[in-house]
Short mmCIF file of C-alpha atoms and ligand atoms in Angstrom, two decimals:
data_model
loop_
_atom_site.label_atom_id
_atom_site.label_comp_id
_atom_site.label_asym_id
_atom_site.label_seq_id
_atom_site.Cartn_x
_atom_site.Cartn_y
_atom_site.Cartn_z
CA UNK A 1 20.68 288.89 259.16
CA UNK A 2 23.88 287.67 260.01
CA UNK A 3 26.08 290.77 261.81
CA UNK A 4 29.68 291.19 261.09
CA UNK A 5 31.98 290.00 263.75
CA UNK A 6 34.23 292.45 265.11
CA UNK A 7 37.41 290.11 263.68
CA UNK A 8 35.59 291.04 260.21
CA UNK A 9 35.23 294.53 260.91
CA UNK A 10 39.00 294.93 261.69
CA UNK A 11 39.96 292.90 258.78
CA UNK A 12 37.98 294.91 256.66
CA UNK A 13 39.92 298.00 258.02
CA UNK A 14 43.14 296.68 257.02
CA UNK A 15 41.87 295.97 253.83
CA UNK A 16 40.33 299.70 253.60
CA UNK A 17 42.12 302.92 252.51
CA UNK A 18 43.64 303.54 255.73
CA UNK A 19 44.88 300.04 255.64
CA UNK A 20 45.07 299.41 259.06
CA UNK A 21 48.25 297.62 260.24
CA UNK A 22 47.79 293.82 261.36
CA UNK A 23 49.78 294.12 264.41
CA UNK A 24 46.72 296.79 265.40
CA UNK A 25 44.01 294.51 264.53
CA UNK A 26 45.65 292.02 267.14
CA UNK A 27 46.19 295.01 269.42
CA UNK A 28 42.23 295.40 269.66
CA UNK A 29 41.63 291.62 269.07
CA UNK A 30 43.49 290.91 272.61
CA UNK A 31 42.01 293.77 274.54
CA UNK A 32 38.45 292.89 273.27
CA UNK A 33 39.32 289.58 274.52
CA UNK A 34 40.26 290.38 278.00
CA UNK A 35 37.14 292.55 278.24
CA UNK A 36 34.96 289.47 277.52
CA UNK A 37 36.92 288.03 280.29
CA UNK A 38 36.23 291.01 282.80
CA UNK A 39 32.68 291.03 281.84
CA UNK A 40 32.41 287.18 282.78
CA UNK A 41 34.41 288.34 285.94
CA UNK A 42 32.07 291.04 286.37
CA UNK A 43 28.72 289.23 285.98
CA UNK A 44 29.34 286.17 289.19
CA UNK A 45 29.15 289.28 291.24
CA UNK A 46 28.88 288.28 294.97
CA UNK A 47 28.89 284.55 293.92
CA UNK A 48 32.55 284.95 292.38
CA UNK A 49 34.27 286.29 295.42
CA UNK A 50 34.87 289.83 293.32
CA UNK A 51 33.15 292.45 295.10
CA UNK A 52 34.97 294.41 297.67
CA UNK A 53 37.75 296.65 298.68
CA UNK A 54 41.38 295.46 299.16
CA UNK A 55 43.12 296.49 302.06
CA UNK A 56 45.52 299.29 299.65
CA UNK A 57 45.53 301.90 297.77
CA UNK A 58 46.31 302.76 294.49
CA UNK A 59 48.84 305.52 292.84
CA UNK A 60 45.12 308.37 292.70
CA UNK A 61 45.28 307.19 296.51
CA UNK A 62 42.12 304.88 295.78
CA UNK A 63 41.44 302.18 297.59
CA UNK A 64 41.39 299.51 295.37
CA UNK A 65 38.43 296.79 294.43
CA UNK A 66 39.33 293.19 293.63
CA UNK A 67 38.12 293.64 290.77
CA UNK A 68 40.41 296.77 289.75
CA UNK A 69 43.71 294.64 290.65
CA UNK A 70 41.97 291.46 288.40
CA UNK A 71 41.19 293.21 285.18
CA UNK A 72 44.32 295.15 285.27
CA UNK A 73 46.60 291.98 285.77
CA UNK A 74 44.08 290.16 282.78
CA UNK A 75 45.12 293.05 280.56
CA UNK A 76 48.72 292.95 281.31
CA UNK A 77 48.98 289.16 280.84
CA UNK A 78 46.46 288.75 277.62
CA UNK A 79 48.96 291.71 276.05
CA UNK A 80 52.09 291.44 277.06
CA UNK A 81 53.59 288.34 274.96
CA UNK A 82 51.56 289.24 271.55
CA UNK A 83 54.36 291.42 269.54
CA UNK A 84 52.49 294.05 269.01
CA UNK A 85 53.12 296.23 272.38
CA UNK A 86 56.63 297.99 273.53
CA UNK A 87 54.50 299.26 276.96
CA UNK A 88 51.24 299.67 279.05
CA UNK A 89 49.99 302.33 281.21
CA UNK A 90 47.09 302.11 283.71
CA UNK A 91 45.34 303.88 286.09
CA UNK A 92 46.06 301.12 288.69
CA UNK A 93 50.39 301.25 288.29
CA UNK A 94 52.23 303.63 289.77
CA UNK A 95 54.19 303.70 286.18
CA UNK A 96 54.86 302.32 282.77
CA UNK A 97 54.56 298.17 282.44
CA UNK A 98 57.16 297.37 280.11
CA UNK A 99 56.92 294.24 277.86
CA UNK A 100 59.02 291.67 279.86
CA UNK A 101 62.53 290.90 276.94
CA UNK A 102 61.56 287.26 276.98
CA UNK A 103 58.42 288.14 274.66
CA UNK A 104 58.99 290.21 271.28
CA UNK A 105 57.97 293.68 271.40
CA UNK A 106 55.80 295.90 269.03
CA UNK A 107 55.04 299.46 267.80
CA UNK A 108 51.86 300.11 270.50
CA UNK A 109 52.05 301.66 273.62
CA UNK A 110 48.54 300.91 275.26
CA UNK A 111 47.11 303.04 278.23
CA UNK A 112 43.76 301.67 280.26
CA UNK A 113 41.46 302.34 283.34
CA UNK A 114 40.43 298.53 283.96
CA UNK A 115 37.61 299.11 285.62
CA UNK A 116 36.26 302.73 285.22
CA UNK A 117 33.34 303.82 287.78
CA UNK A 118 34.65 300.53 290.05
CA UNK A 119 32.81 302.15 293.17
CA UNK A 120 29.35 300.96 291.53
CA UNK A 121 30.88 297.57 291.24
CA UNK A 122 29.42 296.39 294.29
CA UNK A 123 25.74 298.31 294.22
CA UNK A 124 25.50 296.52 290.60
CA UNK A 125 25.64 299.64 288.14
CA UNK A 126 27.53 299.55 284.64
CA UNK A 127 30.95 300.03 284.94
CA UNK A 128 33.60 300.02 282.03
CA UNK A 129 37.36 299.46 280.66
CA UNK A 130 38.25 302.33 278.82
CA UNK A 131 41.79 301.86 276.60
CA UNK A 132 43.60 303.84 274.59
CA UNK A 133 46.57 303.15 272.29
CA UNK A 134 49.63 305.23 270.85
CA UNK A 135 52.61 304.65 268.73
CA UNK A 136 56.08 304.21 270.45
CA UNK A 137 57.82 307.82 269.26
CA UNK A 138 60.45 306.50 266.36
CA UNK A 139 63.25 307.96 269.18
CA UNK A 140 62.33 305.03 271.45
CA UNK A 141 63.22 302.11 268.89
CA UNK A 142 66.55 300.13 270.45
CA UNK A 143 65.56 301.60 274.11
CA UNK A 144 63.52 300.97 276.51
CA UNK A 145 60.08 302.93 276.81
CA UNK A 146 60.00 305.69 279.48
CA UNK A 147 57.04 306.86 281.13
CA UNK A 148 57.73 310.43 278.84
CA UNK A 149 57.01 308.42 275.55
CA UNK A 150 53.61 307.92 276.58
CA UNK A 151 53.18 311.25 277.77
CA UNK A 152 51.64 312.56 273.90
CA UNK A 153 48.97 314.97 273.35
CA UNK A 154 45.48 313.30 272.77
CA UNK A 155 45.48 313.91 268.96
CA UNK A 156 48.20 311.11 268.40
CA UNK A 157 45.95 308.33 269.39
CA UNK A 158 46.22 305.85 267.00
CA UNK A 159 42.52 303.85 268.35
CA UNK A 160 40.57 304.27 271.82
CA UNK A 161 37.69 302.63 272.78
CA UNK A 162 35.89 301.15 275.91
CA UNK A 163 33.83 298.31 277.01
CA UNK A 164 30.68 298.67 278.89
CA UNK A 165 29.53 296.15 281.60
CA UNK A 166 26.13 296.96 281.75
CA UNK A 167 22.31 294.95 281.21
CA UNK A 168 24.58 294.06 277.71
CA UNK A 169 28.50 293.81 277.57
CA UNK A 170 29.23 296.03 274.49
CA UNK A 171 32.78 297.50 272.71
CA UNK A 172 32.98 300.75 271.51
CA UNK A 173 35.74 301.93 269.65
CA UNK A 174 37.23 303.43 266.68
CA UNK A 175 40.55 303.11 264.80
CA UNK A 176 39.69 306.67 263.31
CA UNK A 177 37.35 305.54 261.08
CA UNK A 178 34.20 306.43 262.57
CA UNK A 179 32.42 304.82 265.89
CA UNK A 180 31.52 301.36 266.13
CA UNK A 181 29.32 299.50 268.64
CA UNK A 182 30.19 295.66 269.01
CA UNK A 183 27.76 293.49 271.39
CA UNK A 184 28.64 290.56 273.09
CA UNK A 185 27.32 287.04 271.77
CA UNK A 186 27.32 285.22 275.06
CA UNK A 187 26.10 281.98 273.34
CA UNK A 188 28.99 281.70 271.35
CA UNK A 189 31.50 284.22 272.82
CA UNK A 190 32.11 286.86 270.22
CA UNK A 191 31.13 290.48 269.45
CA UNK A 192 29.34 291.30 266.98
CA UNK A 193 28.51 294.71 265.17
CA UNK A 194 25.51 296.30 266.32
CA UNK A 195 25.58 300.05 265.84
CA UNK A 196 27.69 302.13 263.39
CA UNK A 197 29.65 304.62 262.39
CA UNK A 198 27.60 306.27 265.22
CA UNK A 199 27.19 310.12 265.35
CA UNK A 200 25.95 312.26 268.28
CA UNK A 201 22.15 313.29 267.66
CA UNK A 202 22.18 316.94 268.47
CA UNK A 203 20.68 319.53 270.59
CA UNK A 204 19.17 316.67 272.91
CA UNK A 205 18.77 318.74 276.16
CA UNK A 206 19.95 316.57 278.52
CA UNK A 207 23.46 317.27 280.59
CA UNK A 208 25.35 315.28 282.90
CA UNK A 209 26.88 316.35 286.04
CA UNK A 210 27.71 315.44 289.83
CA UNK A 211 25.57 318.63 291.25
CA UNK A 212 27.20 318.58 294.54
CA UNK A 213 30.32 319.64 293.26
CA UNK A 214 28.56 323.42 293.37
CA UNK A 215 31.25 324.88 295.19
CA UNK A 216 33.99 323.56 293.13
CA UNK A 217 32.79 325.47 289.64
CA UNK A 218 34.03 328.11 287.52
CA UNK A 219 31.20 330.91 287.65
CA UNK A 220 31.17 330.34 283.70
CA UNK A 221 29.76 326.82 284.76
CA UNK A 222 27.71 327.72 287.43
CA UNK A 223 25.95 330.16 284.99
CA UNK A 224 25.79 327.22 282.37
CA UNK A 225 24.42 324.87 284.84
CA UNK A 226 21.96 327.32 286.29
CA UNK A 227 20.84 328.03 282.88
CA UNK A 228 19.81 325.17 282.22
CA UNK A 229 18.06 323.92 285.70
CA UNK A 230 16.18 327.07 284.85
CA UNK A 231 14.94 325.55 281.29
CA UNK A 232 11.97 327.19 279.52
CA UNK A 233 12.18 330.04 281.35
CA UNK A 234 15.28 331.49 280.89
CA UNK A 235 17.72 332.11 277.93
CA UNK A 236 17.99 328.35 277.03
CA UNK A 237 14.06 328.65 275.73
CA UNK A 238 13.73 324.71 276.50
CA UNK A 239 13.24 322.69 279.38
CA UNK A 240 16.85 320.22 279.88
CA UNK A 241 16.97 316.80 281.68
CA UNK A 242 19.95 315.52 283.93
CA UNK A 243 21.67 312.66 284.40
CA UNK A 244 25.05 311.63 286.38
CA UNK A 245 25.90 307.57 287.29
CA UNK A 246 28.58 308.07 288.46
CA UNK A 247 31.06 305.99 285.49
CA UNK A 248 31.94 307.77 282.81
CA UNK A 249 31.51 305.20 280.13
CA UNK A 250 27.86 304.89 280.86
CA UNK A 251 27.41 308.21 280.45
CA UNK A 252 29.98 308.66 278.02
CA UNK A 253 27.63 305.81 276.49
CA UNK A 254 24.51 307.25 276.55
CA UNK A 255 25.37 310.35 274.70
CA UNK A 256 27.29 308.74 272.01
CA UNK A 257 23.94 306.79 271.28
CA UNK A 258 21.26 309.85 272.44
CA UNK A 259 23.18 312.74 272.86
CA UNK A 260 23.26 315.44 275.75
CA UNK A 261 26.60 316.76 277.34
CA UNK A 262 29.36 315.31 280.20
CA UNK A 263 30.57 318.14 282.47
CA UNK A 264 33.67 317.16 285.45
CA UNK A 265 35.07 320.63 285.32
CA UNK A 266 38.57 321.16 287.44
CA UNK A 267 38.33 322.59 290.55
CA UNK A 268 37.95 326.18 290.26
CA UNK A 269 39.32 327.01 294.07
CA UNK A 270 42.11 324.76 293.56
CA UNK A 271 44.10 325.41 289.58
CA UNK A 272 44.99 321.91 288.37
CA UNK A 273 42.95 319.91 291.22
CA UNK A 274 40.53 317.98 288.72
CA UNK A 275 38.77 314.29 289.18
CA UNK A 276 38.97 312.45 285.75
CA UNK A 277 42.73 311.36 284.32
CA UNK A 278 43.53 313.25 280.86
CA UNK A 279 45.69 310.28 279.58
CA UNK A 280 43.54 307.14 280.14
CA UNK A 281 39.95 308.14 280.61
CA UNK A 282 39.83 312.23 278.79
CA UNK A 283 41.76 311.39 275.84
CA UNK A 284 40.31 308.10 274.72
CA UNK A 285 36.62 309.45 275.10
CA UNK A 286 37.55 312.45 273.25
CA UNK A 287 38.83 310.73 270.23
CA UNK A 288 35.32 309.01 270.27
CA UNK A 289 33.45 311.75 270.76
CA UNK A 290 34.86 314.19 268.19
CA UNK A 291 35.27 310.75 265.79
CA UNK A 292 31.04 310.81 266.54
CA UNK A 293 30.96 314.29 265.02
CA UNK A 294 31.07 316.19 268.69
CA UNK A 295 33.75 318.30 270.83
CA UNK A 296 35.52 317.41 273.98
CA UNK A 297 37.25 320.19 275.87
CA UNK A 298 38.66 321.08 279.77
CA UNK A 299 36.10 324.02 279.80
CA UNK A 300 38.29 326.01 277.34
CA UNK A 301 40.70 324.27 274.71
CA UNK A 302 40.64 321.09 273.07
CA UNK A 303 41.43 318.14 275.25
CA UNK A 304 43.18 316.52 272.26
CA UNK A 305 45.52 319.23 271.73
CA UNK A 306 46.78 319.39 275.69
CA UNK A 307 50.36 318.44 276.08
CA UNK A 308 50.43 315.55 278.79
CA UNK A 309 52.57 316.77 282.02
CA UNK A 310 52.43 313.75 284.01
CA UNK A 311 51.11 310.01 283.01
CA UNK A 312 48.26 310.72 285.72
CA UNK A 313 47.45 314.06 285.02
CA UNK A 314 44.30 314.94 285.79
CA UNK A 315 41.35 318.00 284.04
CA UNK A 316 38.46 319.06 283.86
CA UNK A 317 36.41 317.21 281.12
CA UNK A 318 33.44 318.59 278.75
CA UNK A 319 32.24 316.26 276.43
CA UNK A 320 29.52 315.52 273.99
CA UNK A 321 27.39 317.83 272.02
CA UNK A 322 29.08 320.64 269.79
CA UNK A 323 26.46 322.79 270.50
CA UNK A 324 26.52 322.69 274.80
CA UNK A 325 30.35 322.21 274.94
CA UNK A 326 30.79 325.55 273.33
CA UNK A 327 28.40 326.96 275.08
CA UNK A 328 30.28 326.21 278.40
CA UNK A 329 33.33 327.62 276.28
CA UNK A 330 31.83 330.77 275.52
CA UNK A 331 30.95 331.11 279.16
CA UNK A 332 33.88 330.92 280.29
CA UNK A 333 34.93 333.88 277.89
CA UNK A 334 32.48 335.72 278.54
CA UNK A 335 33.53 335.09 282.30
CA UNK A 336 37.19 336.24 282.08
CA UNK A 337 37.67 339.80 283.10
CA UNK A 338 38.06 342.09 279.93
P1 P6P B 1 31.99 311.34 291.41
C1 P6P B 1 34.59 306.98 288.50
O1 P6P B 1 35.32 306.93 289.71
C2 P6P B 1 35.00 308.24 287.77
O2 P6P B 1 36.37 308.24 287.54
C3 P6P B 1 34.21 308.37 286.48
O3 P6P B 1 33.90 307.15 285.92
C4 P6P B 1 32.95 309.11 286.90
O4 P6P B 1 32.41 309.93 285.87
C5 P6P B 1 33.44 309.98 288.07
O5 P6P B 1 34.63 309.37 288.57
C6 P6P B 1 32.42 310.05 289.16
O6 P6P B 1 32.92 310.97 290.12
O7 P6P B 1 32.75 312.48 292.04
O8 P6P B 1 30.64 311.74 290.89
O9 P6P B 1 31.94 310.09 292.25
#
């Protein structure tokens, strides 16, 4: 059977009732493109000089891997002269990357954690690129782009999607069509459609989360958890599995394709301390995730509907099934005092 490439997927959504605009398909065309080039990056490992820790940090106060600093500057140079882009945004930049005036400029504001999960770059677990792309607001046409253009409420997300560099390089994204899981051809160096549109099977009891963050959870969560470690036996009425990698698109991943649920609440102690950025990793998974038929949340209200502060915000995340997320949401009700 000969699978569709993903250049005939996109074309076919321009030609489809939401008539996708060209200057998007190129959008996705060039960031698929530099993910290929990660990937190959990626996969010399120890024998391509990429592994390891540069001597600075980041604007999270990260200390940065080669590898973060290489597929950021591969996704600023493969996008930045194509027309279709007015700025970037990235985990690893203090602020906005504007599109230099020598090149034309475009409609797209794209945001992107180059390497998501980096710190398993060098122990050889599957790490990701997770993008995420807006419009410009129509107030920012014959200005430059500030930092508060990009700062837009999940919702708005024209596409999202990530790559995965795992045992197969695979792109997962959606233009709001549905989900759709592109592989990478090696042999001849393009993607090609492998799963699709992909829904979230449901009620699979498994749920994901880093347990020795105990201290830091809301007693709504705590209760959740517990409930759950305590299976059969307790109100749940079935035994639940549990898995955490420690990168976000591979477990992001796995539900998408076998369910189960992502927890990284806030910090309960600490209001507004949280781990995972709302703008460039949150946002984007959520528009997968509820495009896969699920719910994404901070523990209590729609991650797509939170008004962006800061472009490095950070909250707490709860992705995946329907079903578990508002459980943990009806927890937390139940939790507030009457
Ligand atoms: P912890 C990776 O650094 C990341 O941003 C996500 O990919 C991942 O889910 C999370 O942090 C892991 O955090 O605290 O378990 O190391």
């Amino acid at each position: 059977m000969q699978r569709k490439t993903l250049t005939r997927f996109l074309i076919e959504q321009q030609q489809g009732p939401r008539a996708m605009p060209p200057q998007l398909r190129l959008l996705i065309e060039t960031v698929a493109r530099a993910c290929k080039t990660i990937s190959h990056a990626i996969s010399k490992g120890a024998l391509g000089d990429v592994l390891g820790e540069l001597s600075r940090e980041n604007i999270q106060g990260e200390v940065q891997k080669k590898l973060d600093v290489l597929a950021n500057e591969l996704l600023l140079e493969a996008n930045e002269w194509g027309g279709h882009l007015a700025a970037m945004a990235s985990e690893e930049m203090e602020t906005l990357h504007r599109v230099p005036n020598r090149y034309p400029k475009g409609e797209y504001l794209l945001l992107f954690d180059p390497i998501d999960g980096s710190s398993n770059i060098d122990v050889d677990i599957s790490v990701g690129t997770i993008f995420s792309v807006l419009k410009a607001p129509e107030s920012a046409s014959g200005r430059d782009v500030t930092e508060a253009d990009f700062l837009q409420p999940g919702a708005r997300q024209i596409a999202a999607g990530y790559a995965i560099y795992g045992p197969q390089t695979l792109l997962v994204l959606s233009v709001g069509t549905g989900v759709y899981e592109f592989t990478l051809d090696r042999e001849i160096g393009s993607w090609k459609l492998t799963d699709g549109p992909m829904t979230i099977p449901e009620q699979y009891p498994e749920f994901a989360i880093n347990m020795s963050n105990r201290r830091q959870w809301s007693p709504a969560v705590a209760r959740y958890v517990e409930e759950r470690v305590t299976g059969a036996a307790g109100p749940c009425g079935r035994d639940y599995n549990m898995r955490w990698t420690g990168s976000m698109v591979a477990d992001v991943h796995r539900i998408l394709k076998r369910g189960g649920v992502f927890l990284y609440p806030a910090d309960h102690r600490q209001p507004g301390k949280a781990r995972l950025r709302l703008m460039y990793e949150a946002n984007p998974m959520a528009f997968l995730v509820e495009q896969a038929g699920g719910a994404a949340t901070d523990g209590r209200v729609r991650l797509m509907e939170m008004e962006p502060a800061a472009l490095h915000q950070r909250v707490g995340v709860v992705l995946g099934d329907r079903g578990e997320v508002a459980a943990v949401t009806e927890a937390a009700i139940l939790a507030e005092p009457a």
